[in-house]
Amino acid sequence: MPLSFPYYYGRASEQYAFFRIPKLLITDSRFDGVSSDAKLLYGLLLDRMELSYRNGWVDDQNRVFIIFTVEEVMETLRCRSEKAVRLFAELDSEKGIGLIERKRQGLGKLAIIYVKDFAGDIS
């Protein structure tokens, strides 16, 4: 049975923020093997990167990094840890397509994530 949601009226339709999923992730054949959920996660990581830049989270090479834990993915995407780990691996430069690079910071410290430029030249 469908739920009965109210309509948007007037300017109320402009009140929400949105996550952006780059169109190239959907249309470019390089990303055909990437799941829709991993593409959604990449959009979330891009959104977080903007905040990190504003907060000055850059390394000594001026690369912006973010912190986004498996637990945050689980909460945001409403999934289990196995799926969150799999989505990170799908995007990672070690096991996946290379859209992100995770760097461990040491025992007890959170890993940092470099979100890579999906539209940049591939080397």
mmCIF file with all atom_site columns, C-alpha atoms in Angstrom:
data_model
loop_
_atom_site.group_PDB
_atom_site.id
_atom_site.type_symbol
_atom_site.label_atom_id
_atom_site.label_alt_id
_atom_site.label_comp_id
_atom_site.label_asym_id
_atom_site.label_entity_id
_atom_site.label_seq_id
_atom_site.pdbx_PDB_ins_code
_atom_site.Cartn_x
_atom_site.Cartn_y
_atom_site.Cartn_z
_atom_site.occupancy
_atom_site.B_iso_or_equiv
_atom_site.pdbx_formal_charge
_atom_site.auth_seq_id
_atom_site.auth_comp_id
_atom_site.auth_asym_id
_atom_site.auth_atom_id
_atom_site.pdbx_PDB_model_num
ATOM 1   C CA . MET A 1 1   ? 0.000  0.000  0.000   1.00 0.00 ? 1   MET A CA 1
ATOM 2   C CA . PRO A 1 2   ? 1.538  3.342  -1.002  1.00 0.00 ? 2   PRO A CA 1
ATOM 3   C CA . LEU A 1 3   ? 2.051  6.048  1.562   1.00 0.00 ? 3   LEU A CA 1
ATOM 4   C CA . SER A 1 4   ? 0.201  9.316  1.175   1.00 0.00 ? 4   SER A CA 1
ATOM 5   C CA . PHE A 1 5   ? 2.819  12.076 1.016   1.00 0.00 ? 5   PHE A CA 1
ATOM 6   C CA . PRO A 1 6   ? 1.830  15.750 0.797   1.00 0.00 ? 6   PRO A CA 1
ATOM 7   C CA . TYR A 1 7   ? 2.591  17.921 -2.250  1.00 0.00 ? 7   TYR A CA 1
ATOM 8   C CA . TYR A 1 8   ? 5.218  20.656 -2.454  1.00 0.00 ? 8   TYR A CA 1
ATOM 9   C CA . TYR A 1 9   ? 3.756  24.140 -2.706  1.00 0.00 ? 9   TYR A CA 1
ATOM 10  C CA . GLY A 1 10  ? 5.507  27.248 -3.997  1.00 0.00 ? 10  GLY A CA 1
ATOM 11  C CA . ARG A 1 11  ? 9.004  27.891 -2.668  1.00 0.00 ? 11  ARG A CA 1
ATOM 12  C CA . ALA A 1 12  ? 8.872  24.844 -0.403  1.00 0.00 ? 12  ALA A CA 1
ATOM 13  C CA . SER A 1 13  ? 10.298 22.883 -3.329  1.00 0.00 ? 13  SER A CA 1
ATOM 14  C CA . GLU A 1 14  ? 13.632 24.732 -2.934  1.00 0.00 ? 14  GLU A CA 1
ATOM 15  C CA . GLN A 1 15  ? 14.211 23.943 0.730   1.00 0.00 ? 15  GLN A CA 1
ATOM 16  C CA . TYR A 1 16  ? 16.293 20.761 0.545   1.00 0.00 ? 16  TYR A CA 1
ATOM 17  C CA . ALA A 1 17  ? 19.979 20.198 0.024   1.00 0.00 ? 17  ALA A CA 1
ATOM 18  C CA . PHE A 1 18  ? 21.027 17.447 -2.356  1.00 0.00 ? 18  PHE A CA 1
ATOM 19  C CA . PHE A 1 19  ? 23.970 15.168 -2.875  1.00 0.00 ? 19  PHE A CA 1
ATOM 20  C CA . ARG A 1 20  ? 25.455 15.412 -6.342  1.00 0.00 ? 20  ARG A CA 1
ATOM 21  C CA . ILE A 1 21  ? 26.314 12.292 -8.274  1.00 0.00 ? 21  ILE A CA 1
ATOM 22  C CA . PRO A 1 22  ? 28.510 13.244 -11.236 1.00 0.00 ? 22  PRO A CA 1
ATOM 23  C CA . LYS A 1 23  ? 26.807 12.441 -14.542 1.00 0.00 ? 23  LYS A CA 1
ATOM 24  C CA . LEU A 1 24  ? 30.024 10.923 -15.921 1.00 0.00 ? 24  LEU A CA 1
ATOM 25  C CA . LEU A 1 25  ? 29.817 8.158  -13.315 1.00 0.00 ? 25  LEU A CA 1
ATOM 26  C CA . ILE A 1 26  ? 26.566 7.082  -14.968 1.00 0.00 ? 26  ILE A CA 1
ATOM 27  C CA . THR A 1 27  ? 27.339 7.754  -18.644 1.00 0.00 ? 27  THR A CA 1
ATOM 28  C CA . ASP A 1 28  ? 31.068 6.992  -19.036 1.00 0.00 ? 28  ASP A CA 1
ATOM 29  C CA . SER A 1 29  ? 31.817 3.353  -19.871 1.00 0.00 ? 29  SER A CA 1
ATOM 30  C CA . ARG A 1 30  ? 34.916 3.445  -17.605 1.00 0.00 ? 30  ARG A CA 1
ATOM 31  C CA . PHE A 1 31  ? 32.530 3.247  -14.665 1.00 0.00 ? 31  PHE A CA 1
ATOM 32  C CA . ASP A 1 32  ? 30.230 0.479  -15.974 1.00 0.00 ? 32  ASP A CA 1
ATOM 33  C CA . GLY A 1 33  ? 31.626 -1.981 -13.436 1.00 0.00 ? 33  GLY A CA 1
ATOM 34  C CA . VAL A 1 34  ? 30.984 0.316  -10.466 1.00 0.00 ? 34  VAL A CA 1
ATOM 35  C CA . SER A 1 35  ? 27.760 -0.394 -8.580  1.00 0.00 ? 35  SER A CA 1
ATOM 36  C CA . SER A 1 36  ? 25.093 2.255  -8.116  1.00 0.00 ? 36  SER A CA 1
ATOM 37  C CA . ASP A 1 37  ? 25.657 2.144  -4.361  1.00 0.00 ? 37  ASP A CA 1
ATOM 38  C CA . ALA A 1 38  ? 29.395 2.786  -4.807  1.00 0.00 ? 38  ALA A CA 1
ATOM 39  C CA . LYS A 1 39  ? 28.583 5.725  -7.082  1.00 0.00 ? 39  LYS A CA 1
ATOM 40  C CA . LEU A 1 40  ? 26.255 7.069  -4.417  1.00 0.00 ? 40  LEU A CA 1
ATOM 41  C CA . LEU A 1 41  ? 29.016 6.702  -1.813  1.00 0.00 ? 41  LEU A CA 1
ATOM 42  C CA . TYR A 1 42  ? 31.400 8.571  -4.115  1.00 0.00 ? 42  TYR A CA 1
ATOM 43  C CA . GLY A 1 43  ? 28.871 11.420 -4.262  1.00 0.00 ? 43  GLY A CA 1
ATOM 44  C CA . LEU A 1 44  ? 28.758 11.466 -0.455  1.00 0.00 ? 44  LEU A CA 1
ATOM 45  C CA . LEU A 1 45  ? 32.552 11.578 -0.323  1.00 0.00 ? 45  LEU A CA 1
ATOM 46  C CA . LEU A 1 46  ? 32.620 14.484 -2.787  1.00 0.00 ? 46  LEU A CA 1
ATOM 47  C CA . ASP A 1 47  ? 30.183 16.335 -0.553  1.00 0.00 ? 47  ASP A CA 1
ATOM 48  C CA . ARG A 1 48  ? 32.378 15.730 2.499   1.00 0.00 ? 48  ARG A CA 1
ATOM 49  C CA . MET A 1 49  ? 35.440 16.907 0.587   1.00 0.00 ? 49  MET A CA 1
ATOM 50  C CA . GLU A 1 50  ? 33.956 20.373 0.203   1.00 0.00 ? 50  GLU A CA 1
ATOM 51  C CA . LEU A 1 51  ? 33.596 20.635 3.980   1.00 0.00 ? 51  LEU A CA 1
ATOM 52  C CA . SER A 1 52  ? 37.127 19.337 4.533   1.00 0.00 ? 52  SER A CA 1
ATOM 53  C CA . TYR A 1 53  ? 38.561 21.979 2.229   1.00 0.00 ? 53  TYR A CA 1
ATOM 54  C CA . ARG A 1 54  ? 36.717 24.744 4.081   1.00 0.00 ? 54  ARG A CA 1
ATOM 55  C CA . ASN A 1 55  ? 38.143 23.378 7.345   1.00 0.00 ? 55  ASN A CA 1
ATOM 56  C CA . GLY A 1 56  ? 41.702 23.361 5.992   1.00 0.00 ? 56  GLY A CA 1
ATOM 57  C CA . TRP A 1 57  ? 42.094 19.592 5.797   1.00 0.00 ? 57  TRP A CA 1
ATOM 58  C CA . VAL A 1 58  ? 44.899 19.512 3.250   1.00 0.00 ? 58  VAL A CA 1
ATOM 59  C CA . ASP A 1 59  ? 48.167 17.635 3.355   1.00 0.00 ? 59  ASP A CA 1
ATOM 60  C CA . ASP A 1 60  ? 51.662 18.977 2.716   1.00 0.00 ? 60  ASP A CA 1
ATOM 61  C CA . GLN A 1 61  ? 51.102 18.553 -1.048  1.00 0.00 ? 61  GLN A CA 1
ATOM 62  C CA . ASN A 1 62  ? 47.891 20.631 -0.875  1.00 0.00 ? 62  ASN A CA 1
ATOM 63  C CA . ARG A 1 63  ? 45.688 17.560 -1.487  1.00 0.00 ? 63  ARG A CA 1
ATOM 64  C CA . VAL A 1 64  ? 42.317 17.714 0.246   1.00 0.00 ? 64  VAL A CA 1
ATOM 65  C CA . PHE A 1 65  ? 41.524 14.696 2.409   1.00 0.00 ? 65  PHE A CA 1
ATOM 66  C CA . ILE A 1 66  ? 38.437 13.595 4.286   1.00 0.00 ? 66  ILE A CA 1
ATOM 67  C CA . ILE A 1 67  ? 37.570 11.309 7.148   1.00 0.00 ? 67  ILE A CA 1
ATOM 68  C CA . PHE A 1 68  ? 34.530 9.145  6.521   1.00 0.00 ? 68  PHE A CA 1
ATOM 69  C CA . THR A 1 69  ? 34.359 5.976  8.567   1.00 0.00 ? 69  THR A CA 1
ATOM 70  C CA . VAL A 1 70  ? 32.698 2.655  7.847   1.00 0.00 ? 70  VAL A CA 1
ATOM 71  C CA . GLU A 1 71  ? 30.314 3.468  10.690  1.00 0.00 ? 71  GLU A CA 1
ATOM 72  C CA . GLU A 1 72  ? 29.331 6.752  9.009   1.00 0.00 ? 72  GLU A CA 1
ATOM 73  C CA . VAL A 1 73  ? 28.686 4.897  5.746   1.00 0.00 ? 73  VAL A CA 1
ATOM 74  C CA . MET A 1 74  ? 26.564 2.348  7.623   1.00 0.00 ? 74  MET A CA 1
ATOM 75  C CA . GLU A 1 75  ? 24.510 5.092  9.244   1.00 0.00 ? 75  GLU A CA 1
ATOM 76  C CA . THR A 1 76  ? 24.149 7.222  6.117   1.00 0.00 ? 76  THR A CA 1
ATOM 77  C CA . LEU A 1 77  ? 23.313 4.407  3.695   1.00 0.00 ? 77  LEU A CA 1
ATOM 78  C CA . ARG A 1 78  ? 21.481 2.292  6.259   1.00 0.00 ? 78  ARG A CA 1
ATOM 79  C CA . CYS A 1 79  ? 23.596 -0.761 5.544   1.00 0.00 ? 79  CYS A CA 1
ATOM 80  C CA . ARG A 1 80  ? 25.662 -3.334 7.375   1.00 0.00 ? 80  ARG A CA 1
ATOM 81  C CA . SER A 1 81  ? 29.412 -3.101 7.872   1.00 0.00 ? 81  SER A CA 1
ATOM 82  C CA . GLU A 1 82  ? 30.146 -5.762 5.244   1.00 0.00 ? 82  GLU A CA 1
ATOM 83  C CA . LYS A 1 83  ? 28.433 -3.690 2.569   1.00 0.00 ? 83  LYS A CA 1
ATOM 84  C CA . ALA A 1 84  ? 30.132 -0.464 3.671   1.00 0.00 ? 84  ALA A CA 1
ATOM 85  C CA . VAL A 1 85  ? 33.540 -2.177 3.525   1.00 0.00 ? 85  VAL A CA 1
ATOM 86  C CA . ARG A 1 86  ? 32.696 -3.631 0.094   1.00 0.00 ? 86  ARG A CA 1
ATOM 87  C CA . LEU A 1 87  ? 31.671 -0.201 -1.245  1.00 0.00 ? 87  LEU A CA 1
ATOM 88  C CA . PHE A 1 88  ? 34.912 1.379  -0.027  1.00 0.00 ? 88  PHE A CA 1
ATOM 89  C CA . ALA A 1 89  ? 36.874 -1.482 -1.629  1.00 0.00 ? 89  ALA A CA 1
ATOM 90  C CA . GLU A 1 90  ? 35.000 -0.987 -4.900  1.00 0.00 ? 90  GLU A CA 1
ATOM 91  C CA . LEU A 1 91  ? 36.139 2.647  -5.012  1.00 0.00 ? 91  LEU A CA 1
ATOM 92  C CA . ASP A 1 92  ? 39.627 2.129  -3.563  1.00 0.00 ? 92  ASP A CA 1
ATOM 93  C CA . SER A 1 93  ? 42.861 2.364  -5.527  1.00 0.00 ? 93  SER A CA 1
ATOM 94  C CA . GLU A 1 94  ? 44.146 -0.950 -4.103  1.00 0.00 ? 94  GLU A CA 1
ATOM 95  C CA . LYS A 1 95  ? 41.174 -3.240 -4.722  1.00 0.00 ? 95  LYS A CA 1
ATOM 96  C CA . GLY A 1 96  ? 38.780 -1.245 -6.864  1.00 0.00 ? 96  GLY A CA 1
ATOM 97  C CA . ILE A 1 97  ? 38.557 1.320  -9.632  1.00 0.00 ? 97  ILE A CA 1
ATOM 98  C CA . GLY A 1 98  ? 40.808 3.921  -7.956  1.00 0.00 ? 98  GLY A CA 1
ATOM 99  C CA . LEU A 1 99  ? 38.379 6.759  -7.269  1.00 0.00 ? 99  LEU A CA 1
ATOM 100 C CA . ILE A 1 100 ? 39.622 7.018  -3.685  1.00 0.00 ? 100 ILE A CA 1
ATOM 101 C CA . GLU A 1 101 ? 42.855 6.342  -1.844  1.00 0.00 ? 101 GLU A CA 1
ATOM 102 C CA . ARG A 1 102 ? 42.783 5.477  1.839   1.00 0.00 ? 102 ARG A CA 1
ATOM 103 C CA . LYS A 1 103 ? 45.815 6.080  4.051   1.00 0.00 ? 103 LYS A CA 1
ATOM 104 C CA . ARG A 1 104 ? 46.110 4.567  7.480   1.00 0.00 ? 104 ARG A CA 1
ATOM 105 C CA . GLN A 1 105 ? 47.421 7.008  10.091  1.00 0.00 ? 105 GLN A CA 1
ATOM 106 C CA . GLY A 1 106 ? 48.624 4.568  12.694  1.00 0.00 ? 106 GLY A CA 1
ATOM 107 C CA . LEU A 1 107 ? 47.263 2.544  15.556  1.00 0.00 ? 107 LEU A CA 1
ATOM 108 C CA . GLY A 1 108 ? 44.058 3.974  16.979  1.00 0.00 ? 108 GLY A CA 1
ATOM 109 C CA . LYS A 1 109 ? 43.862 6.790  14.427  1.00 0.00 ? 109 LYS A CA 1
ATOM 110 C CA . LEU A 1 110 ? 41.247 7.139  11.704  1.00 0.00 ? 110 LEU A CA 1
ATOM 111 C CA . ALA A 1 111 ? 42.254 6.588  8.103   1.00 0.00 ? 111 ALA A CA 1
ATOM 112 C CA . ILE A 1 112 ? 42.173 9.585  5.807   1.00 0.00 ? 112 ILE A CA 1
ATOM 113 C CA . ILE A 1 113 ? 40.656 9.376  2.351   1.00 0.00 ? 113 ILE A CA 1
ATOM 114 C CA . TYR A 1 114 ? 41.772 11.193 -0.757  1.00 0.00 ? 114 TYR A CA 1
ATOM 115 C CA . VAL A 1 115 ? 38.859 11.524 -3.180  1.00 0.00 ? 115 VAL A CA 1
ATOM 116 C CA . LYS A 1 116 ? 40.309 11.437 -6.669  1.00 0.00 ? 116 LYS A CA 1
ATOM 117 C CA . ASP A 1 117 ? 39.188 13.455 -9.669  1.00 0.00 ? 117 ASP A CA 1
ATOM 118 C CA . PHE A 1 118 ? 36.873 11.149 -11.662 1.00 0.00 ? 118 PHE A CA 1
ATOM 119 C CA . ALA A 1 119 ? 37.085 13.408 -14.745 1.00 0.00 ? 119 ALA A CA 1
ATOM 120 C CA . GLY A 1 120 ? 40.868 13.839 -14.700 1.00 0.00 ? 120 GLY A CA 1
ATOM 121 C CA . ASP A 1 121 ? 43.402 12.246 -17.007 1.00 0.00 ? 121 ASP A CA 1
ATOM 122 C CA . ILE A 1 122 ? 44.206 8.662  -16.150 1.00 0.00 ? 122 ILE A CA 1
ATOM 123 C CA . SER A 1 123 ? 47.856 7.833  -15.671 1.00 0.00 ? 123 SER A CA 1
#
